[in-house]
XYZ file of C-alpha atoms in Angstrom:
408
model
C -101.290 -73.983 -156.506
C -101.992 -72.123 -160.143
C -105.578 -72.452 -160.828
C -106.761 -71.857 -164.467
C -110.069 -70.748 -164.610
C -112.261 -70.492 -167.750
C -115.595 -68.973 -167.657
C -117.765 -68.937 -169.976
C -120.874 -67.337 -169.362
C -124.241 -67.641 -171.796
C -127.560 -65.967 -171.417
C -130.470 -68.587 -171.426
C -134.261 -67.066 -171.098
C -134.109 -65.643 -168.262
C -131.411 -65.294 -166.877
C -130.097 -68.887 -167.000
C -126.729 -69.319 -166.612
C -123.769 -71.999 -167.990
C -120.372 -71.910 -166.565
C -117.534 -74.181 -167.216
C -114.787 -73.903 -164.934
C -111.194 -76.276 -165.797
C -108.746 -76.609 -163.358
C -106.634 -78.805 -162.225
C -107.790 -82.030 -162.336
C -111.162 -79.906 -161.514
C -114.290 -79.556 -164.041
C -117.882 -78.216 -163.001
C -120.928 -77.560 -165.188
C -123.769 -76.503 -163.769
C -127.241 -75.420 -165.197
C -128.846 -72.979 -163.241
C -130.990 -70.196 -162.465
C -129.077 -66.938 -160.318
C -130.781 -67.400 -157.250
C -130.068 -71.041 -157.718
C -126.945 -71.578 -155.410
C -128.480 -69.867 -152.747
C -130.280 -73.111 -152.170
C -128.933 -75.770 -150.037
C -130.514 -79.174 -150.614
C -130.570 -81.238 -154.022
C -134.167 -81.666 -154.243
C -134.621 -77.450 -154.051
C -131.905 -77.330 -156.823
C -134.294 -80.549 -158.970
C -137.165 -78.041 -158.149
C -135.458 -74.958 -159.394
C -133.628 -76.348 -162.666
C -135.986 -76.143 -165.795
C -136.596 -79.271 -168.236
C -134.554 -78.582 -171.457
C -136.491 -76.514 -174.271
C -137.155 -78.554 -177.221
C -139.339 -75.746 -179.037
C -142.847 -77.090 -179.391
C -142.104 -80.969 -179.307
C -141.960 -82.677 -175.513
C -138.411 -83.533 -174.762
C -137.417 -87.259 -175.976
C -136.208 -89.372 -173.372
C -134.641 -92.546 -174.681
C -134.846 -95.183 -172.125
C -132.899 -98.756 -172.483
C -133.904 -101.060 -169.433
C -131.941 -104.130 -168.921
C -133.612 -106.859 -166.543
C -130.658 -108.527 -165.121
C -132.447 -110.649 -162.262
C -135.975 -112.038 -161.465
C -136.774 -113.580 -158.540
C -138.777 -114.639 -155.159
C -142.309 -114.764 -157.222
C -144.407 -114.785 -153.963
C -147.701 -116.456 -155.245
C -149.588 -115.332 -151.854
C -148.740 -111.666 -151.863
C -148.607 -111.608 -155.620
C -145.352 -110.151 -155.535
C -142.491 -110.182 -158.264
C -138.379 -109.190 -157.010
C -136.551 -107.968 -159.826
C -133.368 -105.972 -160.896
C -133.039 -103.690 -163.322
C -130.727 -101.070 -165.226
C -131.992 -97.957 -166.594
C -129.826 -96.131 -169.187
C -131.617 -92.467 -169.773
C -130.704 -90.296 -172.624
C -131.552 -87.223 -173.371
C -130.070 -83.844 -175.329
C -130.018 -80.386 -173.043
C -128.486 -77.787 -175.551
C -127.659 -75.370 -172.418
C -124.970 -78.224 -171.866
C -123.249 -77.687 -174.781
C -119.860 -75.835 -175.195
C -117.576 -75.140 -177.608
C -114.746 -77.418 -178.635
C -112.262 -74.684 -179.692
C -112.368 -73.174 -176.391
C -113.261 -76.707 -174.027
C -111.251 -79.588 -176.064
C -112.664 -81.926 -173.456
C -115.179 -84.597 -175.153
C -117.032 -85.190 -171.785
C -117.718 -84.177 -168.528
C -119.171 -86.673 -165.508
C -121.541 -84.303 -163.206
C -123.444 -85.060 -160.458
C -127.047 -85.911 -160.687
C -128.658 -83.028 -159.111
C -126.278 -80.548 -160.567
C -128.486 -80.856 -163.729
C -132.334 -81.206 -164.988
C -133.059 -84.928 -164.884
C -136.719 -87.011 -165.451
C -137.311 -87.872 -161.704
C -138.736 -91.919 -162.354
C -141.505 -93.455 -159.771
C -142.517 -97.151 -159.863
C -146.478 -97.381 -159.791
C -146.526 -101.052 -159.059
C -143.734 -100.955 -155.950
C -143.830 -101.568 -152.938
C -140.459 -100.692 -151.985
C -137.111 -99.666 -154.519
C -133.585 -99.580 -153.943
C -131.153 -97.375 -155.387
C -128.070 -98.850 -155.687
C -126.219 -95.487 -156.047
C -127.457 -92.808 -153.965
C -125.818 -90.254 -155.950
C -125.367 -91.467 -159.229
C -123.033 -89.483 -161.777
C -124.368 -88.199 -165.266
C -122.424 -88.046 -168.583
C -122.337 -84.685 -170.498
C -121.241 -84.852 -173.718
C -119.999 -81.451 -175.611
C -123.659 -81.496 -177.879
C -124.893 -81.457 -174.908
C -126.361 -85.016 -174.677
C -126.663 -86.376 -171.586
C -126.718 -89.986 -170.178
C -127.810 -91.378 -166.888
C -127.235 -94.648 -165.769
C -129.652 -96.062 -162.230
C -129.576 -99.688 -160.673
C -132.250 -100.368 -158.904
C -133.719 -103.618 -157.185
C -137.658 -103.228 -156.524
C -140.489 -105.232 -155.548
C -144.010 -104.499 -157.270
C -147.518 -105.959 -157.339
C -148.106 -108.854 -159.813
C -151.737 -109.866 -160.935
C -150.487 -113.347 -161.503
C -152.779 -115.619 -163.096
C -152.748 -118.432 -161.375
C -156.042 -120.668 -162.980
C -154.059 -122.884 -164.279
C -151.392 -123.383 -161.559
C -148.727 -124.905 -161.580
C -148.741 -124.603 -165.472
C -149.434 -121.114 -164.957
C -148.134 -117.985 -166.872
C -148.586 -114.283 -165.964
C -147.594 -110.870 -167.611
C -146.524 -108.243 -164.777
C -145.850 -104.568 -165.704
C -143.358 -101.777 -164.320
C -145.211 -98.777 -165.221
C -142.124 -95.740 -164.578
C -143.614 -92.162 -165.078
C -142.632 -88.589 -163.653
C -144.869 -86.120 -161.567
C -142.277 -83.514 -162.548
C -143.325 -83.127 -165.840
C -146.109 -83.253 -168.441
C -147.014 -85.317 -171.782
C -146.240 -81.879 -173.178
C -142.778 -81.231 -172.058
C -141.668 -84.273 -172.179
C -141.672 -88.110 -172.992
C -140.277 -91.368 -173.283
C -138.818 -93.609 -176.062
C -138.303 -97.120 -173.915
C -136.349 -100.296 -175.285
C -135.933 -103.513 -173.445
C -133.240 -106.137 -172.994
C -132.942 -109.268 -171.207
C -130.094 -109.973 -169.214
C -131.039 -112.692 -167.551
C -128.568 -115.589 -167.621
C -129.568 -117.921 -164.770
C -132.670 -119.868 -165.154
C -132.918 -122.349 -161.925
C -135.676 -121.385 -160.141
C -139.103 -122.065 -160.331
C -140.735 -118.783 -162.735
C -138.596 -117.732 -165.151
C -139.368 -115.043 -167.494
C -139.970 -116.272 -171.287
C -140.591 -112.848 -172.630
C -139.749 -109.276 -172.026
C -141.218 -105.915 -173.831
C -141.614 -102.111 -173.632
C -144.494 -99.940 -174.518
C -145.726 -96.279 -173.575
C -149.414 -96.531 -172.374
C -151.889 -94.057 -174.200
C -154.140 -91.569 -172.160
C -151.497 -91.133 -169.365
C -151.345 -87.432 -167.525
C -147.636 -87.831 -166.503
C -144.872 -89.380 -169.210
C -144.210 -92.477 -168.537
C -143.381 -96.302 -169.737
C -143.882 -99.939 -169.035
C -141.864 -102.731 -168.809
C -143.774 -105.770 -169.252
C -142.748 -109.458 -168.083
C -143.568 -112.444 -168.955
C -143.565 -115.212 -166.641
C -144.120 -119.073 -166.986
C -144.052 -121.702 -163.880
C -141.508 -124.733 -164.573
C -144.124 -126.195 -162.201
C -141.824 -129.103 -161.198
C -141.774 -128.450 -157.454
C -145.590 -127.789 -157.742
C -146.248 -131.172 -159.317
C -144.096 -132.986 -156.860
C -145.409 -131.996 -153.884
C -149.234 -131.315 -155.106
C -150.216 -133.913 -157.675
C -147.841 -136.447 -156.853
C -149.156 -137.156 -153.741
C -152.911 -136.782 -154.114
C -152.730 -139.282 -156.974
C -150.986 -141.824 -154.619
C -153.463 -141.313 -152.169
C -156.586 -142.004 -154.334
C -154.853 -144.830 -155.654
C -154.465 -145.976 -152.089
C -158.043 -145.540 -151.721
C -158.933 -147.821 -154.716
C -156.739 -150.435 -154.022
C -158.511 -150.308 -150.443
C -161.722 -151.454 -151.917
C -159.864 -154.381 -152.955
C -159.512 -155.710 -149.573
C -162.954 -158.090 -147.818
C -165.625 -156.102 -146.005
C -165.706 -158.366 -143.136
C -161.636 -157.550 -142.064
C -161.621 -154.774 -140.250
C -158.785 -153.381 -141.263
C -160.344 -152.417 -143.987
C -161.999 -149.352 -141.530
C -158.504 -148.694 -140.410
C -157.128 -148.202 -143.373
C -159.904 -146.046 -145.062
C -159.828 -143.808 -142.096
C -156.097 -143.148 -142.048
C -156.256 -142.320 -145.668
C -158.857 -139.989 -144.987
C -157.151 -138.146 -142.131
C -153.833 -138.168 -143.941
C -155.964 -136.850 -147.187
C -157.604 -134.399 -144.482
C -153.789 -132.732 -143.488
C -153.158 -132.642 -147.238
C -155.624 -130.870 -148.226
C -155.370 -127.810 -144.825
C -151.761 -127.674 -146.482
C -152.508 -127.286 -150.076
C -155.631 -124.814 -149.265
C -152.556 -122.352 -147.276
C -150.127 -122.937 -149.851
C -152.285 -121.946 -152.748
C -153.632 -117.862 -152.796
C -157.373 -117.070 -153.112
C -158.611 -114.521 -155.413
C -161.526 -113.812 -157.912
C -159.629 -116.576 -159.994
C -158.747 -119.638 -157.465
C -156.315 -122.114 -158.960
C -158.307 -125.226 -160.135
C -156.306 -127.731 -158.228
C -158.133 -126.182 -155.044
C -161.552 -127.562 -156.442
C -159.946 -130.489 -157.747
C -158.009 -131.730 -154.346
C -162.190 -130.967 -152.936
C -163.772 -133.331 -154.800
C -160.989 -135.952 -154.423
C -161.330 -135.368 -150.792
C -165.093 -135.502 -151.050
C -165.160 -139.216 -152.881
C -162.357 -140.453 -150.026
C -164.798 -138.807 -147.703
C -167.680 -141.502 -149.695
C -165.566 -144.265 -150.063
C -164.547 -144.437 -146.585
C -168.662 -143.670 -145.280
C -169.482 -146.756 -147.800
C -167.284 -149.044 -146.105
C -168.351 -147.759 -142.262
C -171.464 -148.290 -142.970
C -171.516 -151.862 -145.048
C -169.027 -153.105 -142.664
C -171.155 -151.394 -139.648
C -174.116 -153.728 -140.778
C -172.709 -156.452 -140.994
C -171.169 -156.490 -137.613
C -174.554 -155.653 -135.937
C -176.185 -158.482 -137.867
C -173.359 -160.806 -136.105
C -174.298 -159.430 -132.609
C -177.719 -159.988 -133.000
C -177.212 -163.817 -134.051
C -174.868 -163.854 -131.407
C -177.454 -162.616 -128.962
C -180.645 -164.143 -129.894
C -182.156 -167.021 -128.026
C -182.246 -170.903 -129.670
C -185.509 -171.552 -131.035
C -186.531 -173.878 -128.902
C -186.461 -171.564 -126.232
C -188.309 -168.518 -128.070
C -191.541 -170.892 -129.116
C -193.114 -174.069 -128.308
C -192.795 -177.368 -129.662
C -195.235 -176.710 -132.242
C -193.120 -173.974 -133.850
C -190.008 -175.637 -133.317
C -191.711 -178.258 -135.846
C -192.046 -175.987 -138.254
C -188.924 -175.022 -138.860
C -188.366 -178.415 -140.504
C -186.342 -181.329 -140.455
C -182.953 -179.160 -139.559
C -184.156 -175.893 -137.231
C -180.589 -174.326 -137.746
C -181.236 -173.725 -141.278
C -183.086 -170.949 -142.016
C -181.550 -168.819 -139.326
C -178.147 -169.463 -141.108
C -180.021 -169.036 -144.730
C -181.269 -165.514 -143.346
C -177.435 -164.774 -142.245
C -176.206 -165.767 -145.514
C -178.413 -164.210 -147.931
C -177.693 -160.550 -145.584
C -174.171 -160.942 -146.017
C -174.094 -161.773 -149.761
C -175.993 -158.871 -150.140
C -174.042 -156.478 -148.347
C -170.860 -157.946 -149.845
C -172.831 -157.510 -153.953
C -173.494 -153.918 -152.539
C -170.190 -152.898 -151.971
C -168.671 -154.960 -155.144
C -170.972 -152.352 -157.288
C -170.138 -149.344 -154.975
C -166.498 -150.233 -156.068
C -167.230 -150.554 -159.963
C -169.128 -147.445 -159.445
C -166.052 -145.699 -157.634
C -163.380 -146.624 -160.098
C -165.651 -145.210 -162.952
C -166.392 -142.474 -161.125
C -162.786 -141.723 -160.258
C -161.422 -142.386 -163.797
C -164.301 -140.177 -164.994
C -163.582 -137.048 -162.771
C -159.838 -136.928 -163.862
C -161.554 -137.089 -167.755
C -163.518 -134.133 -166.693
C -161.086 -131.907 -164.652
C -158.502 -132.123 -167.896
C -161.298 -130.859 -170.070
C -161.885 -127.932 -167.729
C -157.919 -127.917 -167.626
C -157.939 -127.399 -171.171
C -161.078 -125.143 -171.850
C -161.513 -123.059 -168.620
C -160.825 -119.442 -168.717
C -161.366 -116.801 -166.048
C -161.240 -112.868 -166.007
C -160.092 -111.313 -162.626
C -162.635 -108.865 -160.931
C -161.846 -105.123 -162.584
C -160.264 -102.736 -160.056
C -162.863 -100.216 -158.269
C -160.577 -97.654 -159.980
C -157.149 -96.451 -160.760
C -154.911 -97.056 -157.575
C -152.600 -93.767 -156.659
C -148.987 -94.045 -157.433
C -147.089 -95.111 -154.955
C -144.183 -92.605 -154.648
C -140.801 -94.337 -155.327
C -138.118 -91.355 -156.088
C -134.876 -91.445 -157.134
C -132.303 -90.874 -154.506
């Protein structure tokens, strides 16, 4: 086969290098030093290629990130999954060629066959490249794109005061150790892609910003996220509002029955299992969701409305056994005492019996007046604190180091 070869060979610095060779159905550009294809692995050649000159301004990287997915907010490990797209621009003169001699528009190289910004993710914990070996466009002015599709998950200080109503902001801080502020930096741009919306967080709002006083170039991609909350309020609120209402319609039924006990004490070891569930289901931080302290003090007046009625009810029933028990009084005294007692002996004994029982009885009627207000009070209160209660997180001891996420 007839190979055409074109070289063309330009002096960069020194000793830099740029040939284009056309064949058939066979281009290569490569930017590199001479000593640079002695070396064998892609990261020696990334090590070895120089970042393009751009006189005394850094290099401008334009960045476009679109945020196709969100998803698995875990509220435990405050943890956000999310894919992304990053589109990286960039112009590298030493990739330029004439159009006279090279007609071709464009050339697709590979991505270690060139200088490009090597991207770690502060906040992951783990990324995934979608293309291992991802393909960069050169066009003949020498500007260069570079498309990467990545899936990561990062650390998310989700705010979670106010769960389930709760909204956070997590960042995606990209930078490169390659490179200073001084050589180069980035130009970042944000888009939301996201077109399916049924799941629990969804993301409301979506920006890009390059934070001041960093060492290494870099950019953030911040998130916005707000809680639907509808799962949350089904299976948190729903059911600890049935089960105080349970308990105040149990106050309802007579002191004396005792299924009264029975029924306070099943609502308080149902309430009991509710409550282990709800304290593992919700995380713990500087910053505890209210509902945690609210679910405690609704557990702490079933806790008093079911000790009232033990102990009410408890009374009572050792007032019967002792009536029960005792002697007739004409066997505990003589008949001088049993004249005393009056025309009808049984009479005060039953008068005594009465009056404790109507006591106990106008004991627990206010205990229940007192409940109800205090019940409809505490939900007054806990919206107010709803409403007004803020809460800063505890600062960080200090920065945390990067953790190292390269490009494949």
């Amino acid at each position: 086969m007839v190979l055409r070869l074109l070289l063309h060979l330009t002096f960069l610095g020194h000793g830099t290098i740029r040939p284009l060779i056309q064949g058939h159905g066979f281009h290569l550009l490569v930017v590199a030093w001479p000593s640079l294809f002695d070396l064998s692995s892609p990261q020696e050649v990334q090590d070895t290629i120089q970042i393009p000159n751009n006189g005394s301004a850094p290099l401008l990287v334009d960045v476009q990130v679109f945020v196709s997915n969100m998803f698995n907010v875990d509220i435990l490990r405050y943890t956000v999954s999310s894919m992304l797209l990053l589109q990286l621009s960039w112009l590298d003169t030493r990739l330029a060629w004439n159009a006279s001699v090279q007609p071709r528009r464009a050339v697709t190289l590979p991505w270690d066959s060139l200088w490009t910004p090597r991207l770690n993710i502060q906040e992951a914990l783990w990324v995934d490249w979608k293309d291992q070996s991802p393909q960069a466009r050169v066009d003949q002015d020498g500007h260069v794109e570079l498309n990467l599709a990545l899936t990561t998950e990062t650390n998310c200080g989700l705010e979670l005061l106010h769960f389930p109503r709760d909204q956070s902001n997590c960042s995606l801080s990209f930078y490169t150790l390659s490179n200073t502020v001084t050589e180069s930096e980035f130009q970042a741009h944000v888009v939301n892609k996201i077109v399916s919306v049924k799941r629990e967080y969804v993301v409301h709002d979506l920006n890009a910003q390059v934070p001041p006083q960093w060492l290494e170039p870099c950019f953030q991609v911040m998130l916005s996220l707000k809680n639907t909350a509808l799962k949350s309020i089904t299976a948190l609120l729903v059911p600890g509002e049935a089960l105080l209402l349970a308990d105040l319609c149990g106050g309802l039924l007579p002191l004396r029955t005792t299924e009264r006990i029975a029924y306070k004490v099943t609502l308080l070891l149902g309430y009991l299992i509710f409550h282990s569930s709800l304290v593992q289901a919700l995380p713990s931080s500087s910053c505890n969701p209210l509902l945690i302290y609210y679910f405690t003090i609704l557990l702490l007046l079933l806790f008093l409305s079911t000790i009232e009625t033990v102990l009410l009810a408890g009374l009572l029933a050792r007032d019967s056994l002792e009536d029960k028990n005792s002697p007739s009084p004409a066997l505990r005294g003589g008949q001088q005492d049993y004249e005393n007692l009056g025309p009808n002996p049984e009479e005060a004994p039953r008068r005594a019996k009465g009056s404790r029982s109507s006591w106990a009885e106008a004991a627990d009627h206010i205990f229940f007046l007192m409940y109800v207000a205090g019940v409809v009070c505490s939900q007054f209160i806990f919206a107010g604190i709803w409403t007004w209660e803020t809460c800063k997180s505890d600062p960080a001891p200090g920065r945390a180091a990067p953790r190292l996420q390269p490009m494949p």
